[in-house]
C-alpha positions as a printed NumPy array, in Angstrom:
array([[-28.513,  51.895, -40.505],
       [-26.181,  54.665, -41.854],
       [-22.638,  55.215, -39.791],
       [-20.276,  57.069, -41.886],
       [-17.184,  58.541, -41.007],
       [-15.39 ,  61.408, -43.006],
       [-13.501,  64.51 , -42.961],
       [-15.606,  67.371, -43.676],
       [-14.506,  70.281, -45.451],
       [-12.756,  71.838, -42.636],
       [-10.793,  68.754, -42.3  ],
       [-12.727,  68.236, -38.896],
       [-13.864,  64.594, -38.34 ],
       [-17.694,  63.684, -38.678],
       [-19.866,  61.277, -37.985],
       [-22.976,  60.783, -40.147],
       [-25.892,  58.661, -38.317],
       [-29.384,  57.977, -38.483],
       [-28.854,  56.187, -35.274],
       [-31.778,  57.712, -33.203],
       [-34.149,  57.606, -35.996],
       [-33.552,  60.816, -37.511],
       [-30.146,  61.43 , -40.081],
       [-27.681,  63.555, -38.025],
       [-23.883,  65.13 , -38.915],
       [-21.889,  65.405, -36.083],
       [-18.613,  66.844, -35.758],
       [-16.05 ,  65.861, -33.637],
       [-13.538,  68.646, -33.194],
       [-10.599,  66.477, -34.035],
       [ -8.419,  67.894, -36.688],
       [ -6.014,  65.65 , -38.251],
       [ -2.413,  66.619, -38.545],
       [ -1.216,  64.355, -41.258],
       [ -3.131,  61.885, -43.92 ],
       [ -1.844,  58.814, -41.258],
       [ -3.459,  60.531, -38.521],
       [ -6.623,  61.086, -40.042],
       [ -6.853,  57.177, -41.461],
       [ -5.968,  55.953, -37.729],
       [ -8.746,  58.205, -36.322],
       [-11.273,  57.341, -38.882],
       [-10.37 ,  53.653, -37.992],
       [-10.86 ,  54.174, -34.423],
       [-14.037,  56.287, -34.988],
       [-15.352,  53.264, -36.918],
       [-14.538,  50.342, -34.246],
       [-16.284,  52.756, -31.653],
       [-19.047,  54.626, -33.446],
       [-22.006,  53.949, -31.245],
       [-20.902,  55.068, -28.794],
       [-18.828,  58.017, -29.435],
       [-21.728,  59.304, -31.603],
       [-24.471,  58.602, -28.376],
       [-22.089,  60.964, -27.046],
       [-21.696,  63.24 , -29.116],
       [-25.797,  63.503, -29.96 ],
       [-26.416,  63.948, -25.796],
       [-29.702,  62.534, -25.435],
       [-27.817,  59.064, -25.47 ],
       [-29.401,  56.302, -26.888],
       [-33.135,  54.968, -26.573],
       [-32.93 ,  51.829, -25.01 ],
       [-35.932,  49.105, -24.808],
       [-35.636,  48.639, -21.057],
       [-35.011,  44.882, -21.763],
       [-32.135,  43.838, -19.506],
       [-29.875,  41.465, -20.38 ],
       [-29.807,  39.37 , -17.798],
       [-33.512,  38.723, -18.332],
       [-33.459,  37.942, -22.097],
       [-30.712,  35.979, -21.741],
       [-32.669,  33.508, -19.287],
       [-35.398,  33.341, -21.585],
       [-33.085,  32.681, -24.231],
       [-31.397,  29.804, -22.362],
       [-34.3  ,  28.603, -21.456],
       [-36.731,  28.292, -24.715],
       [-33.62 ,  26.863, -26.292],
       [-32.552,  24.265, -23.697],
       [-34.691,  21.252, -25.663],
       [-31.442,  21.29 , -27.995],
       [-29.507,  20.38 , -24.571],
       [-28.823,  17.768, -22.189],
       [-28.912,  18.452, -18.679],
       [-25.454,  18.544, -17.931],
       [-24.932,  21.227, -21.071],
       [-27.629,  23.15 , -20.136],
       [-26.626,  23.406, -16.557],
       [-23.114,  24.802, -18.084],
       [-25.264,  26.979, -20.293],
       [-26.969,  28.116, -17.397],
       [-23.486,  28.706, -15.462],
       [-21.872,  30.217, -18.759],
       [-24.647,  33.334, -18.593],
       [-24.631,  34.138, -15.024],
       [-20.746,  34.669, -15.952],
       [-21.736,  36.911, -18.686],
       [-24.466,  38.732, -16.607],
       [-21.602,  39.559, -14.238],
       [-20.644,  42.241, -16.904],
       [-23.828,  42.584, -19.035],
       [-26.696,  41.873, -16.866],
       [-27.878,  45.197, -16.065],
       [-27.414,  46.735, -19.27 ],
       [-30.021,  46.856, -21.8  ],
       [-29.719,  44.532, -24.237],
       [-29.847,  47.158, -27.384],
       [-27.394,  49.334, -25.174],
       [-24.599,  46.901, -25.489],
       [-22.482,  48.219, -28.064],
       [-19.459,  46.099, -30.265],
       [-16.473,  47.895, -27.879],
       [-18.319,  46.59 , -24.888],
       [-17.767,  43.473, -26.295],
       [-14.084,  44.063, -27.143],
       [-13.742,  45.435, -23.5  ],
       [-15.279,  42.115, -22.109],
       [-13.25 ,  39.957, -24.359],
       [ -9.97 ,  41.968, -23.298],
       [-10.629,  41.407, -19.566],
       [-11.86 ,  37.854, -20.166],
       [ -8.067,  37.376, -21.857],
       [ -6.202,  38.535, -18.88 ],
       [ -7.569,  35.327, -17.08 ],
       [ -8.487,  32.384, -19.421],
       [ -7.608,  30.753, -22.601],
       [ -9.166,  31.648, -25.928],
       [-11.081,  28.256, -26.427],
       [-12.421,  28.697, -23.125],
       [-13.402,  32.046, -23.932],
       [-14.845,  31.89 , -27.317],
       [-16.483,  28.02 , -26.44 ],
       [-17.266,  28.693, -22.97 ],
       [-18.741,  32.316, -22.933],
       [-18.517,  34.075, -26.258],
       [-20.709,  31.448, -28.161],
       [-23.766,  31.609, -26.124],
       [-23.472,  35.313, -26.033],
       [-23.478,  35.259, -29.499],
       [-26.473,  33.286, -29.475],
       [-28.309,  35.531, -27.418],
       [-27.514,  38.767, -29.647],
       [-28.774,  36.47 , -32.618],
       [-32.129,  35.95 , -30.868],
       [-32.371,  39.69 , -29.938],
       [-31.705,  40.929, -33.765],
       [-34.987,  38.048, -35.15 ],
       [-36.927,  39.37 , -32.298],
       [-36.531,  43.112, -33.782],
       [-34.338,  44.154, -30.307],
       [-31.213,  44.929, -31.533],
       [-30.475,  45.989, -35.702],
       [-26.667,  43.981, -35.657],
       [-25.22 ,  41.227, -33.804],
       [-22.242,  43.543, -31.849],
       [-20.403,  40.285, -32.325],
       [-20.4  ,  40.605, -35.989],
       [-16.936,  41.25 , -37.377],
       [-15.477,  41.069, -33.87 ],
       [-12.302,  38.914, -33.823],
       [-12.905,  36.41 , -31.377],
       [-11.25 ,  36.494, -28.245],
       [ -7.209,  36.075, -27.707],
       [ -6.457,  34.74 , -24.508],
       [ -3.962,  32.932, -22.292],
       [ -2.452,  30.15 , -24.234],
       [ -4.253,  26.64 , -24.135],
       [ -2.754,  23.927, -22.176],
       [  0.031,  21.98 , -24.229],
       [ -1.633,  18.865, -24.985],
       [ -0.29 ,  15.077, -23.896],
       [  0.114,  12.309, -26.023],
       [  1.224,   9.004, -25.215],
       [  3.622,   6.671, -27.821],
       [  4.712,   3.488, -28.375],
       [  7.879,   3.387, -26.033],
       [  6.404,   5.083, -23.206],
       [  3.334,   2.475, -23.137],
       [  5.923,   0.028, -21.094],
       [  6.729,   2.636, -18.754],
       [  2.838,   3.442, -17.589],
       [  2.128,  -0.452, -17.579],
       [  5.368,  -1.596, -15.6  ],
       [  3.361,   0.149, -12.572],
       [  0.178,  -1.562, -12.759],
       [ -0.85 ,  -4.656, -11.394],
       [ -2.364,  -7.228, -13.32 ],
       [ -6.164,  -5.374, -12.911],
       [ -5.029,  -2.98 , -13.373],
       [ -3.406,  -3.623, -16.837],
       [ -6.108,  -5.112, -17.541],
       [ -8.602,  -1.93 , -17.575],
       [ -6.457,   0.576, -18.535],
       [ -5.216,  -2.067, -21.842],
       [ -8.425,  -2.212, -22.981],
       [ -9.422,   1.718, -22.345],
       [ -5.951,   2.698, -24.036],
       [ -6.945,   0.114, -26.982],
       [-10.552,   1.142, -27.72 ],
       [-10.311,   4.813, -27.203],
       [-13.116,   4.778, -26.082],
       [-14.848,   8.723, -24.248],
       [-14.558,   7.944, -20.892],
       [-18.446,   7.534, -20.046],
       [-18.5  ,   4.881, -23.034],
       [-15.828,   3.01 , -21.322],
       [-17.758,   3.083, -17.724],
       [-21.218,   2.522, -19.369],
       [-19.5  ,  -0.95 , -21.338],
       [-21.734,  -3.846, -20.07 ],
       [-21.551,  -7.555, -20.149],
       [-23.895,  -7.48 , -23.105],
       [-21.593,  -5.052, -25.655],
       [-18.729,  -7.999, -25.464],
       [-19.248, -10.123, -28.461],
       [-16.375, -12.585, -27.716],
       [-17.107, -14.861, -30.784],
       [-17.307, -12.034, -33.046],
       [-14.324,  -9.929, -31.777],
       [-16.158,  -6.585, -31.264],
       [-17.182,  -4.239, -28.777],
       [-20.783,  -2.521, -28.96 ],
       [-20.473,   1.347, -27.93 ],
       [-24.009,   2.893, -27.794],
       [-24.138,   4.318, -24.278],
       [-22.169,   6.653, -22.025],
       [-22.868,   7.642, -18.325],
       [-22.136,  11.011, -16.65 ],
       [-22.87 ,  11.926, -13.114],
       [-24.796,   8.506, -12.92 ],
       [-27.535,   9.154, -15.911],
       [-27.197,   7.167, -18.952],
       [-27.39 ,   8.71 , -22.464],
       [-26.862,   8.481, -26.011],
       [-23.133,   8.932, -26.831],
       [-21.928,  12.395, -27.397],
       [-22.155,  12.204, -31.094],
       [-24.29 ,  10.219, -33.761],
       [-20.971,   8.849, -34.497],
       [-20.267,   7.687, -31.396],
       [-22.642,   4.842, -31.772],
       [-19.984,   2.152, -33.332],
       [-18.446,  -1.342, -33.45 ],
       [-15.249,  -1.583, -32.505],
       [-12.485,  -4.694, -33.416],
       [-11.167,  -6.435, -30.336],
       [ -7.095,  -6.125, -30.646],
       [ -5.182,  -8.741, -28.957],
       [ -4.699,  -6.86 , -26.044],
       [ -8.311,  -5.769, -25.362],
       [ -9.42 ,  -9.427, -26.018],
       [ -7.018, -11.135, -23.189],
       [ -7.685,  -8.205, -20.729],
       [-11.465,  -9.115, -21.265],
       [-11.358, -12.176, -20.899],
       [ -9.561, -11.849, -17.653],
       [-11.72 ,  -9.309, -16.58 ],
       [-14.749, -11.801, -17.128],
       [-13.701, -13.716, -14.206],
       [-13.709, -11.15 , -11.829],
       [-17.064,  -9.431, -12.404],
       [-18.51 , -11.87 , -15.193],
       [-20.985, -12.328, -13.16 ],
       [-22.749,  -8.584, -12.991],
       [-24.121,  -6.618, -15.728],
       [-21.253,  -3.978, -15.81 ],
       [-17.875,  -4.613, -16.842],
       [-15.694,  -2.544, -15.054],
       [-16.736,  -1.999, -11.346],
       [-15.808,   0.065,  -8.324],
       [-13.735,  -1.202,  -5.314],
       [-16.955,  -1.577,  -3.836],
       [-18.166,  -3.673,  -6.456],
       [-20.647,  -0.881,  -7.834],
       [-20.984,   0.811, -11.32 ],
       [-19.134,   3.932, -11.963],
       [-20.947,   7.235, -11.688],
       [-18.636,   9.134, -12.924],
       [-14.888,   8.24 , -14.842],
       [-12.892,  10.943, -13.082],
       [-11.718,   8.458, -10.273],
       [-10.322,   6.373, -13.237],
       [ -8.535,   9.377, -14.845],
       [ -7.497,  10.133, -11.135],
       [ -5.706,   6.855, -10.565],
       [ -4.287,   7.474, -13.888],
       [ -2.638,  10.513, -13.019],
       [ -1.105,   9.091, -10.418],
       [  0.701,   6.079, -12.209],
       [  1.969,   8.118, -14.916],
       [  3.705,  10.633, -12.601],
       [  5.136,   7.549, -10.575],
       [  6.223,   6.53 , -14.272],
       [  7.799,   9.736, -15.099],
       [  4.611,  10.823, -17.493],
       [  2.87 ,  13.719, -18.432],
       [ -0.183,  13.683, -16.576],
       [ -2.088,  10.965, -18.718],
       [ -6.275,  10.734, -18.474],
       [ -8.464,   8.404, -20.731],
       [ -8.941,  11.555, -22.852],
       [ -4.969,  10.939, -23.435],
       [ -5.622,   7.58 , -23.766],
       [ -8.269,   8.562, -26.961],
       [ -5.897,  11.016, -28.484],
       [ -3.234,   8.577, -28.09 ],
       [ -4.487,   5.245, -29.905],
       [ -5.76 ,   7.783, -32.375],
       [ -2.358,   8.692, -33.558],
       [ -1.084,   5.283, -32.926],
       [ -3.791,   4.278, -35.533],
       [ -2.413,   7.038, -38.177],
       [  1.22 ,   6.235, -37.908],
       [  0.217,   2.609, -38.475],
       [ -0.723,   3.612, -41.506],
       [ -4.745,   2.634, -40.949],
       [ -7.13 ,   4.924, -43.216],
       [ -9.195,   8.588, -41.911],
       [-12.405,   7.365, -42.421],
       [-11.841,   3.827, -40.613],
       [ -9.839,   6.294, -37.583],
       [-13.051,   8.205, -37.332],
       [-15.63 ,   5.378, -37.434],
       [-13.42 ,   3.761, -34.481],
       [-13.518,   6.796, -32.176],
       [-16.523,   8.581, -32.843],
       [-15.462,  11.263, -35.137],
       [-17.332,  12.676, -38.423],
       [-14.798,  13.989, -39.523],
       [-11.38 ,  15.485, -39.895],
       [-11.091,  19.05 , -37.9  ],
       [-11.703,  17.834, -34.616],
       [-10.027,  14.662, -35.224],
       [ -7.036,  16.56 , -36.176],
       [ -7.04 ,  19.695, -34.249],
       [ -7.305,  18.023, -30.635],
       [ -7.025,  14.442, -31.121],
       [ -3.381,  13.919, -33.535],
       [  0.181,  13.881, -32.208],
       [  3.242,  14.142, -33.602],
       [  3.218,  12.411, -36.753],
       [  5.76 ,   9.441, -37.363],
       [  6.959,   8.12 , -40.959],
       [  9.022,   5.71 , -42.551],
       [ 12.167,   8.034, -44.133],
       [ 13.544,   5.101, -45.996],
       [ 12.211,   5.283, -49.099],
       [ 12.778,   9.164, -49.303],
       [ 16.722,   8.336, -48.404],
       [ 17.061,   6.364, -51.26 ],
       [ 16.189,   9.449, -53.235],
       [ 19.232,  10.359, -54.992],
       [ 20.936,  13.608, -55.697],
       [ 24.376,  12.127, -57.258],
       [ 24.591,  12.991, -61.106]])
């Protein structure tokens, strides 16, 4: 589809089209003053051409009478075999949020500056990974489906920066001296579970989901292959987060321990109650608490994981054996959400010498 922008020989801005099916010049009536002027209004023109030329052409544009908040259902729907039922729910959630602004518009009326407009609003309010994760990504994948099923000619995503927002919550990491000040407020049970959570790094439905069974005491190691959220057992997020882990001194004592209290049942780590978890927010919860009764950052067993990951690279241990033991394939999210502050050994760089 042809959208051109250009000063015609009068110097008057114009818009070239064949947007309603039939090639049309349309002038503007702006007049640059200056060469600047004229690039910054061609510029705008550009970023806003749909709908300054529907405008401009008066009949405004044909639209397919598909809303969106009809495709986008059927969208969410024919493609929720690729989901679990706790992602599709938030798929499900994440489009009646985005029908509160698209819903009754036409999907083919939906231009890129509505977009931009959304995004802008959505920034006032909300980070940009919750934004462009959350919202922006299944909205993209609904404009996909609309431009294979003939809807729509262009993604209005397409070349739109993604979305700028609040700034993310600083992340919390936990190291080596202020491991003594959490545990110094635990008793001895404890200790016990949040030793061998800190030491696994284990997601915190693997750690809930840990049986009797996955203990291999004579072989040192700890089967992961399950995880439980809201009470339903599944697969572990990731291919990846099938593993064997090695027992460290610490998880093997607090196991052992542990084995006399609830040996007996099929889960390891049970409620007050004496029942599985559902759910490993209580855990996190109590967590919480200690560490601000420690003087802590509010610490959860996703601190926990990002913590023993960096303990692992400042001891030196290698990427790909890091990833096997938490469940990673590979190095981006590893190191974008998952790595601290970095710790080295200065010594040998102090013996450098700068003395003729």
């Amino acid at each position: 589809m042809r959208r051109r922008v250009y000063l015609n020989p009068n110097g008057v801005i114009t818009l070239d089209s064949d947007l309603f099916g039939k090639r049309k010049r349309l002038s503007t009536g702006r007049k640059p003053g200056s060469k600047k002027e004229a690039e910054r209004l061609i510029a705008w023109y550009l970023k806003n051409f749909d709908d300054e030329y529907s405008e401009l052409y008066g009949e405004g544009r044909p639209t397919s009478g598909v809303l969106f908040r009809e495709y986008g259902a059927d969208i969410v729907s024919i493609t929720s075999e690729n989901r679990n039922r706790f992602s599709q729910e938030e798929a499900e959630s994440a489009l009646e949020r985005l029908c509160e602004t698209f819903g009754d518009k036409c999907i083919d009326s939906i231009t890129k500056s509505d977009c931009q407009r959304w995004q802008n609003e959505m920034a006032k309010s909300y980070s940009s990974n919750t934004i462009n994760k959350k919202w922006r990504s299944l909205l993209n994948v609904i404009f996909d489906y609309a431009v294979s099923d003939g809807l729509i000619d262009r993604n209005p995503l397409f070349k739109l920066p993604k979305a700028k927002g609040l700034p993310a919550k600083e992340k919390v990491f936990l190291y080596e001296n202020d491991f003594p000040k959490l545990f110094a407020r635990m008793n001895e049970e404890e200790r016990d579970r949040y030793a061998v959570a800190l030491f696994t790094g284990v997601r915190g439905g693997e750690f809930i989901a840990l049986r009797w069974d996955d203990i291999l005491f004579d072989k040192g190691v700890i089967k992961v292959d399950t995880r439980i959220r809201e009470g339903e057992e599944a697969k572990p997020k990731t291919e990846a987060g099938e593993r064997v882990l090695p027992m460290t001194q610490h998880v093997y004592d607090a196991l052992k321990r542990q084995y006399l209290r609830t040996g007996h049942q099929e889960f390891v780590w049970l409620t007050y109650m004496g029942k599985p978890y559902t759910n490993h927010a209580v855990i996190s919860t109590k967590l919480k608490k200690i560490s601000a009764e420690a003087g802590l950052p509010p610490v959860t067993l996703k601190v926990f994981r990002a913590s023993y990951n960096t303990l692992l690279k400042n001891k030196g241990y290698r990427d790909d054996i890091i990833f096997q033991w938490i469940g990673h394939t590979g190095p981006q999210v590893n190191t974008n959400h998952y790595t601290g502050t970095m710790l080295a050994d200065m010594g040998p760089i102090n013996e450098v010498s700068i003395e003729a």
